[in-house]
mmCIF file of N, CA and C in Angstrom:
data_model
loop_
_atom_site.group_PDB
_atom_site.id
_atom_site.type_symbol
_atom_site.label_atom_id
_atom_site.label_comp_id
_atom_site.label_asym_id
_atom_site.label_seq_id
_atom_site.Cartn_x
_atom_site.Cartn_y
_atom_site.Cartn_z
ATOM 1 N N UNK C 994 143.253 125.885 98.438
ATOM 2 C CA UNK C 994 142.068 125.410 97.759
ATOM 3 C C UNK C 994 141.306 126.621 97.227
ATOM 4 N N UNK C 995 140.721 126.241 95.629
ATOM 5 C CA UNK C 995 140.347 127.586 95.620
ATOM 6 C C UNK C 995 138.470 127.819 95.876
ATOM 7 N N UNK C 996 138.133 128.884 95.718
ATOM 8 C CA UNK C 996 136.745 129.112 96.232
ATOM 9 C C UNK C 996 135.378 128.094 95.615
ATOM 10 N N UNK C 997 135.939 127.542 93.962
ATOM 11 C CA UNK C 997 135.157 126.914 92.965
ATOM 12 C C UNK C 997 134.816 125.576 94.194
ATOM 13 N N UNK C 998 136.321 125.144 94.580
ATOM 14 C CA UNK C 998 137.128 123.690 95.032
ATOM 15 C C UNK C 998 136.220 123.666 96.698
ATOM 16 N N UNK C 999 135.772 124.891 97.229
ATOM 17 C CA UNK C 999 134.919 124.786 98.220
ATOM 18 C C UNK C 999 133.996 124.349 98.281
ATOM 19 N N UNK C 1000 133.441 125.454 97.122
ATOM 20 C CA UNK C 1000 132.152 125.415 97.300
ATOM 21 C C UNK C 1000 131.472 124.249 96.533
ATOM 22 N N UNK C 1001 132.294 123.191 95.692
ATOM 23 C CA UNK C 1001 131.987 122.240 95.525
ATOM 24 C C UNK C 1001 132.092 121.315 96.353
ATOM 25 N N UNK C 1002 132.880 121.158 97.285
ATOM 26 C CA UNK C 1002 132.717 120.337 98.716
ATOM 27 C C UNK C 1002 131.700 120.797 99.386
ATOM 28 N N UNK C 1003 130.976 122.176 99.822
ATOM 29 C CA UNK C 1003 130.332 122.512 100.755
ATOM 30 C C UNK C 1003 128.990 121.792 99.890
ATOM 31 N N UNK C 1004 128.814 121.994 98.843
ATOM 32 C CA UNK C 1004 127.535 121.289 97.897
ATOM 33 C C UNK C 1004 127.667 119.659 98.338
ATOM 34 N N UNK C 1005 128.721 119.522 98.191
ATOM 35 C CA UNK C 1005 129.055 117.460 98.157
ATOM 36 C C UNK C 1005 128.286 117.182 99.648
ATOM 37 N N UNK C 1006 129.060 117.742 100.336
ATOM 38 C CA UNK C 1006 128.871 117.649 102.104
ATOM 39 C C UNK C 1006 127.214 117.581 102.355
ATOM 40 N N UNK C 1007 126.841 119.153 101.558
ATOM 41 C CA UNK C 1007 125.147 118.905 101.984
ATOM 42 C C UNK C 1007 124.662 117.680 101.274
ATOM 43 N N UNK C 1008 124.652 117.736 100.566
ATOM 44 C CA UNK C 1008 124.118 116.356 99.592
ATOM 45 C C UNK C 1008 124.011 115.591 100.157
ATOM 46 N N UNK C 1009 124.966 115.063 100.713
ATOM 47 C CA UNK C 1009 125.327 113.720 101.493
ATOM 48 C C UNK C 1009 124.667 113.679 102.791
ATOM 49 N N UNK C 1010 124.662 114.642 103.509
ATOM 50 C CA UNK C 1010 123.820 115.225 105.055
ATOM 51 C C UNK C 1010 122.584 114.933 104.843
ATOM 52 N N UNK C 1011 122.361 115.475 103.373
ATOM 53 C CA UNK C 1011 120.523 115.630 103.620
ATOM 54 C C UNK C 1011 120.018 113.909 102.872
ATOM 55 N N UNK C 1012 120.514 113.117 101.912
ATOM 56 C CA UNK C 1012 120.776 111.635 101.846
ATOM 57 C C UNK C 1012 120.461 110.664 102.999
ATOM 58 N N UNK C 1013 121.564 111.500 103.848
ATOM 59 C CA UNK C 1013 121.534 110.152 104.969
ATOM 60 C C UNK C 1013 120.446 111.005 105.938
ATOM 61 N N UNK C 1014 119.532 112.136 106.204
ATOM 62 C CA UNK C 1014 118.635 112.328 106.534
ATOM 63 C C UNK C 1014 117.324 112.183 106.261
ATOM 64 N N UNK C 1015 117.166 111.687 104.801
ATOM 65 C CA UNK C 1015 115.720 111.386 104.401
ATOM 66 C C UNK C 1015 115.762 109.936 104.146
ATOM 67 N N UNK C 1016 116.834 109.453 105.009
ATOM 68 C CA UNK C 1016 116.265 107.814 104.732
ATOM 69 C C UNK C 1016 116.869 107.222 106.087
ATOM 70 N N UNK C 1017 116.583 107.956 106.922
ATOM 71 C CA UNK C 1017 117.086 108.084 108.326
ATOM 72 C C UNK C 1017 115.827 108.269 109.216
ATOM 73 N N UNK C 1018 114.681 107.728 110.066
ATOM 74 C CA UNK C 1018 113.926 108.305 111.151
ATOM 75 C C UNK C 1018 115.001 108.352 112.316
ATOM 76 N N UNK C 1019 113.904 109.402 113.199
ATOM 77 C CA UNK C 1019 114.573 109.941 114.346
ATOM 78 C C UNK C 1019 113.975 108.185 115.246
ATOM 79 N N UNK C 1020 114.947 108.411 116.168
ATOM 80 C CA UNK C 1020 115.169 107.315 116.852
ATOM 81 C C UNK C 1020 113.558 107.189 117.590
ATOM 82 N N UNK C 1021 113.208 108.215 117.937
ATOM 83 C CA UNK C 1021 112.013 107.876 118.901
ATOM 84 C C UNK C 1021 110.837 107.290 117.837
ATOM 85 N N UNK C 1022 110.922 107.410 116.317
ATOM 86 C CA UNK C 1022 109.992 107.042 115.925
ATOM 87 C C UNK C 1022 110.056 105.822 115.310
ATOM 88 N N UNK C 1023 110.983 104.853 115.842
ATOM 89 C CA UNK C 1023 111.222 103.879 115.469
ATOM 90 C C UNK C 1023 111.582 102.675 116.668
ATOM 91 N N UNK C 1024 110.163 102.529 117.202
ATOM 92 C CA UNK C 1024 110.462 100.811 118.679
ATOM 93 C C UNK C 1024 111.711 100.283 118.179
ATOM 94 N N UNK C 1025 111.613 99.050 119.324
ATOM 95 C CA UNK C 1025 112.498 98.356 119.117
ATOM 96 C C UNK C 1025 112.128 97.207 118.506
ATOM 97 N N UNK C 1026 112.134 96.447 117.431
ATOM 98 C CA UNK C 1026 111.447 95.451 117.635
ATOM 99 C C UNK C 1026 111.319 95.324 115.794
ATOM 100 N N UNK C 1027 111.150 97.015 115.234
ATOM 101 C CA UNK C 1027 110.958 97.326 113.795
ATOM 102 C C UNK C 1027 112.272 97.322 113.531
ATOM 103 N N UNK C 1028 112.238 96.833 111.890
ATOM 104 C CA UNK C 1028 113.344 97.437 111.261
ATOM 105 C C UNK C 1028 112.740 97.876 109.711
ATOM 106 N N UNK C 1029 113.070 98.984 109.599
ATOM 107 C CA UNK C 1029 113.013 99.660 108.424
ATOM 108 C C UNK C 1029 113.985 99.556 107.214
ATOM 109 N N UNK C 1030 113.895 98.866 105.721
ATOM 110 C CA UNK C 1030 115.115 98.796 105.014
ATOM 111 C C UNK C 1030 114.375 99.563 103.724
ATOM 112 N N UNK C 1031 115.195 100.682 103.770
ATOM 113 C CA UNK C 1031 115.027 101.329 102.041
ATOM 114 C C UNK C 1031 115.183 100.511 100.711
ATOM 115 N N UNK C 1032 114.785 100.592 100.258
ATOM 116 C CA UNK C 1032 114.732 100.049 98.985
ATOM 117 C C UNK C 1032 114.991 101.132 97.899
ATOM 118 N N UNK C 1033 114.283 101.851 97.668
ATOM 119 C CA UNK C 1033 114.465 103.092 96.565
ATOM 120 C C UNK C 1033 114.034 104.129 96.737
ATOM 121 N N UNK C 1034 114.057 105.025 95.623
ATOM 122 C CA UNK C 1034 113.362 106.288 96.259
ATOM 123 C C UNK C 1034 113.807 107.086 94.729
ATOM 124 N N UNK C 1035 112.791 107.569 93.943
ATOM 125 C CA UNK C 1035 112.717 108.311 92.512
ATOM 126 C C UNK C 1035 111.947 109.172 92.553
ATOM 127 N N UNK C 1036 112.276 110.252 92.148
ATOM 128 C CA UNK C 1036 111.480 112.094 91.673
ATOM 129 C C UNK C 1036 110.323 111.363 90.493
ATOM 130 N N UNK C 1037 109.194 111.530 90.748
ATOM 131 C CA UNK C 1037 108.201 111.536 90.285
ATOM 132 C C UNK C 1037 108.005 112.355 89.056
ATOM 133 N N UNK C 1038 107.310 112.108 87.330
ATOM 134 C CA UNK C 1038 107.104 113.530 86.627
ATOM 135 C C UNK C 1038 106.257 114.109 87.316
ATOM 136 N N UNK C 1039 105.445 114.549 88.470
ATOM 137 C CA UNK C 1039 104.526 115.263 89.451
ATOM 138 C C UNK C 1039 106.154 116.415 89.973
ATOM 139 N N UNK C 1040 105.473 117.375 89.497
ATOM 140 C CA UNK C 1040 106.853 118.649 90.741
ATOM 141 C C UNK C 1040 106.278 117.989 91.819
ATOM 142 N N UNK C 1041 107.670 118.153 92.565
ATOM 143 C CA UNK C 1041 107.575 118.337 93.887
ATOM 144 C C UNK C 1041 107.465 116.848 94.944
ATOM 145 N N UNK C 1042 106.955 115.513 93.800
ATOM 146 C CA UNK C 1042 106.571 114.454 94.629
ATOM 147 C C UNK C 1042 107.772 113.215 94.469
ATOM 148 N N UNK C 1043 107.436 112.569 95.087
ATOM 149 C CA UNK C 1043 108.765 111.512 94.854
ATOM 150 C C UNK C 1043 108.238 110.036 95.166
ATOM 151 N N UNK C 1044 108.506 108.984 95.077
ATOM 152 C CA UNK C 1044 108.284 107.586 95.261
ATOM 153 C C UNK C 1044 109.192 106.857 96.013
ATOM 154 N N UNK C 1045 108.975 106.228 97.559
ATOM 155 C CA UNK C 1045 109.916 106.117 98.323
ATOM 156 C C UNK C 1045 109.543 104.647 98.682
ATOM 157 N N UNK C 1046 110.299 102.938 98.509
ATOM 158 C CA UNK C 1046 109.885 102.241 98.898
ATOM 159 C C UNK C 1046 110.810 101.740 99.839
ATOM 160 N N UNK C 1047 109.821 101.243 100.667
ATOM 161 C CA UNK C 1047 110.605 100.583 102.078
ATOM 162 C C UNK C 1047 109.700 99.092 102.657
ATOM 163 N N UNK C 1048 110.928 98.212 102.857
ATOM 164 C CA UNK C 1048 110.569 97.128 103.650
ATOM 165 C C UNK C 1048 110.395 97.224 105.327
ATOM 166 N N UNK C 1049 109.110 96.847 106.004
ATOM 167 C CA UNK C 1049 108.764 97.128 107.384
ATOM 168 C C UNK C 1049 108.744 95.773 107.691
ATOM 169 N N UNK C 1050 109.826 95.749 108.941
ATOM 170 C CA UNK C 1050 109.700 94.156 109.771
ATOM 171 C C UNK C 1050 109.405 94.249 111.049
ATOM 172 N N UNK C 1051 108.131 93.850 111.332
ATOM 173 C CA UNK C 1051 107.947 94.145 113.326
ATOM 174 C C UNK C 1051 107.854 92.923 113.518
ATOM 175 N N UNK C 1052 108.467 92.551 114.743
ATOM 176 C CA UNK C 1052 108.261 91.275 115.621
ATOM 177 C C UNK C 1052 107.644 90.682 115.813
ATOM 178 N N UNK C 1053 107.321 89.817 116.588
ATOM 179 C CA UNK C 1053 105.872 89.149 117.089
ATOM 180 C C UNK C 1053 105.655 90.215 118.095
ATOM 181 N N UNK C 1054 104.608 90.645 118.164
ATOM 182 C CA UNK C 1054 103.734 91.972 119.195
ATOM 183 C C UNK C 1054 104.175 93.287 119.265
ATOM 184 N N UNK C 1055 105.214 93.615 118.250
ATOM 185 C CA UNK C 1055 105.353 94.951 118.184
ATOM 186 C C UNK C 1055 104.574 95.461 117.598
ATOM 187 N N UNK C 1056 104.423 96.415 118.170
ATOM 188 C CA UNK C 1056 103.284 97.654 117.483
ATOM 189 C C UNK C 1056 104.210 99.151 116.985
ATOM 190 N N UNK C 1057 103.847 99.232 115.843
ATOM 191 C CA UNK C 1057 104.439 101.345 115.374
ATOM 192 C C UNK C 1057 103.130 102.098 115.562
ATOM 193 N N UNK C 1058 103.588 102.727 116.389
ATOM 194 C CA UNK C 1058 102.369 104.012 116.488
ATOM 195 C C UNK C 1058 101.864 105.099 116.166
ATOM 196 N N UNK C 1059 100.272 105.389 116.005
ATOM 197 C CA UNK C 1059 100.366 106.468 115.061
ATOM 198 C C UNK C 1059 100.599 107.040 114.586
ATOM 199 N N UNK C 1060 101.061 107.795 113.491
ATOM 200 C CA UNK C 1060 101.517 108.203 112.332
ATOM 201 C C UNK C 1060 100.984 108.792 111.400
ATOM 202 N N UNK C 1061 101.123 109.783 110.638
ATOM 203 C CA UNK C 1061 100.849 110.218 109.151
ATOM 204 C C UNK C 1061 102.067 109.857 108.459
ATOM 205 N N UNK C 1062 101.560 110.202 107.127
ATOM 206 C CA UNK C 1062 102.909 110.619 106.287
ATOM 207 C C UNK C 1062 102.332 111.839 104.918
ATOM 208 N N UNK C 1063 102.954 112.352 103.954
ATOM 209 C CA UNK C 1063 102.781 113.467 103.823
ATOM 210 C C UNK C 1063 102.306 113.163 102.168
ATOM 211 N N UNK C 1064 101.717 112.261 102.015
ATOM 212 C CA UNK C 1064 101.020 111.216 100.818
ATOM 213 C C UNK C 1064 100.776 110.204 101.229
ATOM 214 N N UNK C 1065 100.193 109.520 99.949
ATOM 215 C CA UNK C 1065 99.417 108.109 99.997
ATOM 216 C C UNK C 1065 100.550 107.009 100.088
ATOM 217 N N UNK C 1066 100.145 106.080 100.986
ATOM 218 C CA UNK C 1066 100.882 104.783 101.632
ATOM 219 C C UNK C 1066 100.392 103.342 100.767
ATOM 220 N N UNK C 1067 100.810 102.538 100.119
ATOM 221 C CA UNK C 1067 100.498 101.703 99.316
ATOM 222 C C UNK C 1067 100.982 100.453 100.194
ATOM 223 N N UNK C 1068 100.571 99.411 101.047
ATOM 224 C CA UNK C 1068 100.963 98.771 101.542
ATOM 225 C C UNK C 1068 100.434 97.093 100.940
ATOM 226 N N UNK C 1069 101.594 96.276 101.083
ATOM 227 C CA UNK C 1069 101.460 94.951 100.261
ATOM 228 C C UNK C 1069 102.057 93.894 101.697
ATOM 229 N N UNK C 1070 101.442 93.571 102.059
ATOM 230 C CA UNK C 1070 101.837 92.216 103.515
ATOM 231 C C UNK C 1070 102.435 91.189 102.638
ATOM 232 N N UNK C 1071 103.685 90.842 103.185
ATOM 233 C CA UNK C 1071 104.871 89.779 102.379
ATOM 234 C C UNK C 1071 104.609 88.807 103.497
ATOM 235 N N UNK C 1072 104.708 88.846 105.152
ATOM 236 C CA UNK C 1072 104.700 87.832 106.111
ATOM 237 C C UNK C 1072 103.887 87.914 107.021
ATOM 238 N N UNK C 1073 103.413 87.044 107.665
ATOM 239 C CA UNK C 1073 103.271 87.174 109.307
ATOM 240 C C UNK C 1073 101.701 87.689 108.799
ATOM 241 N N UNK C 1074 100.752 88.264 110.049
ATOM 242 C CA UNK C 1074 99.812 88.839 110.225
ATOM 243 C C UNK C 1074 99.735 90.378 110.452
ATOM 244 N N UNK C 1075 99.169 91.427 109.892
ATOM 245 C CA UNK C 1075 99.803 92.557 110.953
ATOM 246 C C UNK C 1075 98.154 93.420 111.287
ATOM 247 N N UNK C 1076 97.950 93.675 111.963
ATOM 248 C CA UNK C 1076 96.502 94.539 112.459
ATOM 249 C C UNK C 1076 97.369 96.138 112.185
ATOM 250 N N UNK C 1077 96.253 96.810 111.241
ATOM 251 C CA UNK C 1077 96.582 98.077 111.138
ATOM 252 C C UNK C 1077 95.154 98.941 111.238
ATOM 253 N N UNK C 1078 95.224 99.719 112.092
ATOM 254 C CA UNK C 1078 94.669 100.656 112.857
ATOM 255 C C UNK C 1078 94.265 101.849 111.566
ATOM 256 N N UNK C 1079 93.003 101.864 111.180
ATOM 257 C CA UNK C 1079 93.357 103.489 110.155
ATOM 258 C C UNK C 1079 92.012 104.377 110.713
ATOM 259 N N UNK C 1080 92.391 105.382 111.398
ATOM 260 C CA UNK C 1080 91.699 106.186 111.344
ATOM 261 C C UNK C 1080 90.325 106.490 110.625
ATOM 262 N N UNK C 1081 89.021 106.290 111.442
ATOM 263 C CA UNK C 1081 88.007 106.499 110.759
ATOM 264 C C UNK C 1081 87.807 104.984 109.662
ATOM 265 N N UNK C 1082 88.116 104.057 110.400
ATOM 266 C CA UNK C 1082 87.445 102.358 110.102
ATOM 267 C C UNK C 1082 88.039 101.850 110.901
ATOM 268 N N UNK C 1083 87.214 100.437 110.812
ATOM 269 C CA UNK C 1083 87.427 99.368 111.991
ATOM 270 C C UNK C 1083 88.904 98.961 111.627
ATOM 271 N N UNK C 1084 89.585 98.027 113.321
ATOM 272 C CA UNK C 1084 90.829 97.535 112.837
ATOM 273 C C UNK C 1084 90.535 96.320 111.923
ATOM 274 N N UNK C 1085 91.645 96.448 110.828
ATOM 275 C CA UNK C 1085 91.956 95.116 109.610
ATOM 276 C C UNK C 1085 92.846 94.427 110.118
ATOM 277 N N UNK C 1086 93.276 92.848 109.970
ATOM 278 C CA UNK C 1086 94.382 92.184 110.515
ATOM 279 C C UNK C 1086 94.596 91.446 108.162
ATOM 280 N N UNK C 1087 95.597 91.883 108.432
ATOM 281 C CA UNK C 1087 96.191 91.348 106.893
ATOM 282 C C UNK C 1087 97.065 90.175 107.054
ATOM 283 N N UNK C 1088 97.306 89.555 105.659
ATOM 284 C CA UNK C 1088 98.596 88.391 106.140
ATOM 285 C C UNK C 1088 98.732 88.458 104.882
ATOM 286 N N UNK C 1089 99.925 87.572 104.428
ATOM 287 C CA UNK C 1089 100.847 87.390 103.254
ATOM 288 C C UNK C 1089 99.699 87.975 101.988
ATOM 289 N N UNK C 1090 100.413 88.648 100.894
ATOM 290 C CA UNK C 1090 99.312 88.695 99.942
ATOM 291 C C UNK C 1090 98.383 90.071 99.927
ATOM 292 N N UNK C 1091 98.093 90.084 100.849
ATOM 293 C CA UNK C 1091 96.689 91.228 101.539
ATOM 294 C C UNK C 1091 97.358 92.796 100.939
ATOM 295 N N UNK C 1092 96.715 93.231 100.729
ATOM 296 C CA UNK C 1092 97.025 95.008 100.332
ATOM 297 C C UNK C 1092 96.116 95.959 101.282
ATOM 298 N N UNK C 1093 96.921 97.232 101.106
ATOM 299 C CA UNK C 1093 95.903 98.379 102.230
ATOM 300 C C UNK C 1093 96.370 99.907 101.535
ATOM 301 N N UNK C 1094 95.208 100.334 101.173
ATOM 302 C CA UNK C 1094 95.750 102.049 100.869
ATOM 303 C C UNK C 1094 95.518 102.991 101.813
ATOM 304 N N UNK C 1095 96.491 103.775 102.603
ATOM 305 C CA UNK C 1095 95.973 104.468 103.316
ATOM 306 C C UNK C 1095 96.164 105.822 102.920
ATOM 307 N N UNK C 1096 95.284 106.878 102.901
ATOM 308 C CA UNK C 1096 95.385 107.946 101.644
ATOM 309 C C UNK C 1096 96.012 109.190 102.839
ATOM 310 N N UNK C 1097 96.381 110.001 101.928
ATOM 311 C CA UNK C 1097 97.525 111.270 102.396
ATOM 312 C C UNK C 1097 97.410 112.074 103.831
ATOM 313 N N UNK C 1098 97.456 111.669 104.645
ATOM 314 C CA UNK C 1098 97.487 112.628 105.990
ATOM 315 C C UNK C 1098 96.634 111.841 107.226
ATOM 316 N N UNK C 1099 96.571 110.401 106.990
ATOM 317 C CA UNK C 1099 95.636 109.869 107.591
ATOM 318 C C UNK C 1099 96.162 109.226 108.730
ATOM 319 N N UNK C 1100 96.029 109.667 109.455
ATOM 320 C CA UNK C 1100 96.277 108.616 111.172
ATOM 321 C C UNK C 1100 96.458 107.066 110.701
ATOM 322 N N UNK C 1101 97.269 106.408 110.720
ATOM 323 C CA UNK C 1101 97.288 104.899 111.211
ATOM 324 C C UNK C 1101 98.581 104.892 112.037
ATOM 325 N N UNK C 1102 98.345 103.292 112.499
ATOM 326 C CA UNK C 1102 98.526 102.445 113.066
ATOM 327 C C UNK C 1102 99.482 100.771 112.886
ATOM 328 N N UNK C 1103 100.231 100.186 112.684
ATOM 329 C CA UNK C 1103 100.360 98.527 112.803
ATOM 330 C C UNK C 1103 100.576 97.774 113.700
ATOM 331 N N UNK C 1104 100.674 96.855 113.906
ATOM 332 C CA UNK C 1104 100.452 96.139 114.786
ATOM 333 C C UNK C 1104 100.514 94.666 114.738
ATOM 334 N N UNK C 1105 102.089 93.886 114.889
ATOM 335 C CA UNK C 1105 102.337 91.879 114.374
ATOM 336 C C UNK C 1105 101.581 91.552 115.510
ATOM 337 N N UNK C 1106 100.458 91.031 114.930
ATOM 338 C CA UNK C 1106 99.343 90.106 116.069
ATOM 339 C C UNK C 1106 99.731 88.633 115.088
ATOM 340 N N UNK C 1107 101.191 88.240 115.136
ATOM 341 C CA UNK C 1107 101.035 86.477 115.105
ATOM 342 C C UNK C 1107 102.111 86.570 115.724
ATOM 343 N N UNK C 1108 102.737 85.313 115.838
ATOM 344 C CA UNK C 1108 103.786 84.470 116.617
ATOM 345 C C UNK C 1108 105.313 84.758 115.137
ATOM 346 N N UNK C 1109 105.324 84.993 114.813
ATOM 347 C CA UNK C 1109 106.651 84.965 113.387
ATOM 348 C C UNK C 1109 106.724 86.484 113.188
ATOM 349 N N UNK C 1110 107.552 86.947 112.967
ATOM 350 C CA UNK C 1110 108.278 88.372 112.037
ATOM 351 C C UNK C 1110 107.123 88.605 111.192
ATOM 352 N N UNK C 1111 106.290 89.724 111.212
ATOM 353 C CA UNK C 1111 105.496 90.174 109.668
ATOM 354 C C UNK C 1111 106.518 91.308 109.260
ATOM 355 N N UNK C 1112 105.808 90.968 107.812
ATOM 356 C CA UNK C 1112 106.813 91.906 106.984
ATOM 357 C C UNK C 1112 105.672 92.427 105.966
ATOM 358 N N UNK C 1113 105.933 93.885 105.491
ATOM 359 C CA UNK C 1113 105.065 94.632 104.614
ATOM 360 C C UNK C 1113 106.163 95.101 104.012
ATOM 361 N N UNK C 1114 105.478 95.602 102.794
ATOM 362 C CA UNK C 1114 106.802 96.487 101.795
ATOM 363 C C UNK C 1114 106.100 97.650 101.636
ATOM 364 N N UNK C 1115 106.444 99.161 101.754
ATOM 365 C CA UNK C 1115 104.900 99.880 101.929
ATOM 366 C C UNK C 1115 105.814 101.119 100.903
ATOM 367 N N UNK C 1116 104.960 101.228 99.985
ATOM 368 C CA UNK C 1116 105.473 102.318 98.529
ATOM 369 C C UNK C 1116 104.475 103.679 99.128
ATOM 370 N N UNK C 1117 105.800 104.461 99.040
ATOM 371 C CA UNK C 1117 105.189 106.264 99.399
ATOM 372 C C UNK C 1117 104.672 106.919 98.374
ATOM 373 N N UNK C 1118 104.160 107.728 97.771
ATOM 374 C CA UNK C 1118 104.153 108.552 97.056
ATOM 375 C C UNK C 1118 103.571 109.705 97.787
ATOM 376 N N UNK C 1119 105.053 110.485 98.398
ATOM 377 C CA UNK C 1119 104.912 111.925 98.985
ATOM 378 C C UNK C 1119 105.686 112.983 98.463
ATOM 379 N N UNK C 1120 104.940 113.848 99.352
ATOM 380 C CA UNK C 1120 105.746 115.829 99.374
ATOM 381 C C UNK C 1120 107.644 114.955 99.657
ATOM 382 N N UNK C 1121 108.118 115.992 98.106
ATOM 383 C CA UNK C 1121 109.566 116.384 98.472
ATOM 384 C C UNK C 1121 110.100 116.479 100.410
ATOM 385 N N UNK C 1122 109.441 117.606 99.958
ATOM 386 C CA UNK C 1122 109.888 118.515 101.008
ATOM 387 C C UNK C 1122 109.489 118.433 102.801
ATOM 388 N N UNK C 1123 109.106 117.318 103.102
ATOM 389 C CA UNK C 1123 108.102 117.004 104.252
ATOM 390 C C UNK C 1123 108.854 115.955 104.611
ATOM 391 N N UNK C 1124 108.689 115.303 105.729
ATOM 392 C CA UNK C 1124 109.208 113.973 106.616
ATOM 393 C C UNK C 1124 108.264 113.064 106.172
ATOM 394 N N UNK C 1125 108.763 111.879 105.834
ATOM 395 C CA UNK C 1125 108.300 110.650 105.679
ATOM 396 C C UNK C 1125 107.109 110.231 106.410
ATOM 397 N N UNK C 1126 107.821 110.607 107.668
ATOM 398 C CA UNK C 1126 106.644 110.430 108.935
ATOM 399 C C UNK C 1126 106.608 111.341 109.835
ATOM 400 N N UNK C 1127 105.267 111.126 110.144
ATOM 401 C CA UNK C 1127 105.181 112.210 111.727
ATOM 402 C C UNK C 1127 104.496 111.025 112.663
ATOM 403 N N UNK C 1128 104.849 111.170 113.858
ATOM 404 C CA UNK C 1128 104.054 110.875 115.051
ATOM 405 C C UNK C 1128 102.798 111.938 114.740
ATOM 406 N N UNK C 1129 101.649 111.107 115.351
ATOM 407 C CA UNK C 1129 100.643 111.472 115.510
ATOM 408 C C UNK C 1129 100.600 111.692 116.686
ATOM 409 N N UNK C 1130 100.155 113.041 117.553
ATOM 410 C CA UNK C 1130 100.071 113.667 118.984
ATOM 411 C C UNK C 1130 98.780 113.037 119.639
#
């Protein structure tokens, strides 16, 4: 194989590594109870920013816990009820319909306070280069 024939695999390989890592959380930051489904994800004309949407399904009484993310969170409630916690205001409980902006670096919270599956669809607009999410310490 020659060196071109490598180093175009060693490029393919990362590609693919870092793919299934930015649409991948680490296990601890994800209960049991959530499921997270990607939807898309497009480079922004902004350097550096990107647009990442994802469907969030928590159970009846699961809660995800604090959190940032590394931009603004655009959240739209599709099911269920969900209480979300934001840093610096009272808790909101949303249901089908309901919207929530939570702006770039901000502590929240969710939380299915009904009896059925809630579901949110929640559009990113973050840093390239940063994790989706962080636990909040």
């Amino acid at each position: 194989m020659s060196h071109r024939h490598l180093r175009t695999l060693r490029v393919l390989s990362s590609a693919a590594l870092l793919a299934a890592n930015l649409f991948t959380l680490p296990a601890a930051a994800q209960p049991a109870g959530v499921t997270r489904t990607d939807l898309q994800r497009h480079d922004l004309s902004a350097p550096g920013r990107e647009a990442v949407q994802v469907r969030v399904d928590l159970a009846p009484g699961v809660a995800f816990g604090r959190h940032t993310h590394p931009g603004e969170e655009i959240i739209y409630v599709l099911a269920g009820a969900i209480e979300y916690a934001v840093d610096g205001k009272p808790p909101v409980t949303l249901k089908a319909g309901d919207v929530l902006f939570i702006p770039a670096g901000t502590v929240h919270a969710a939380k299915n306070v009904g009896n059925e599956t809630a579901s949110e669809l929640a559009t990113y607009i973050v840093a390239k280069d940063k994790p989706l999410l962080t636990l909040a310490k």
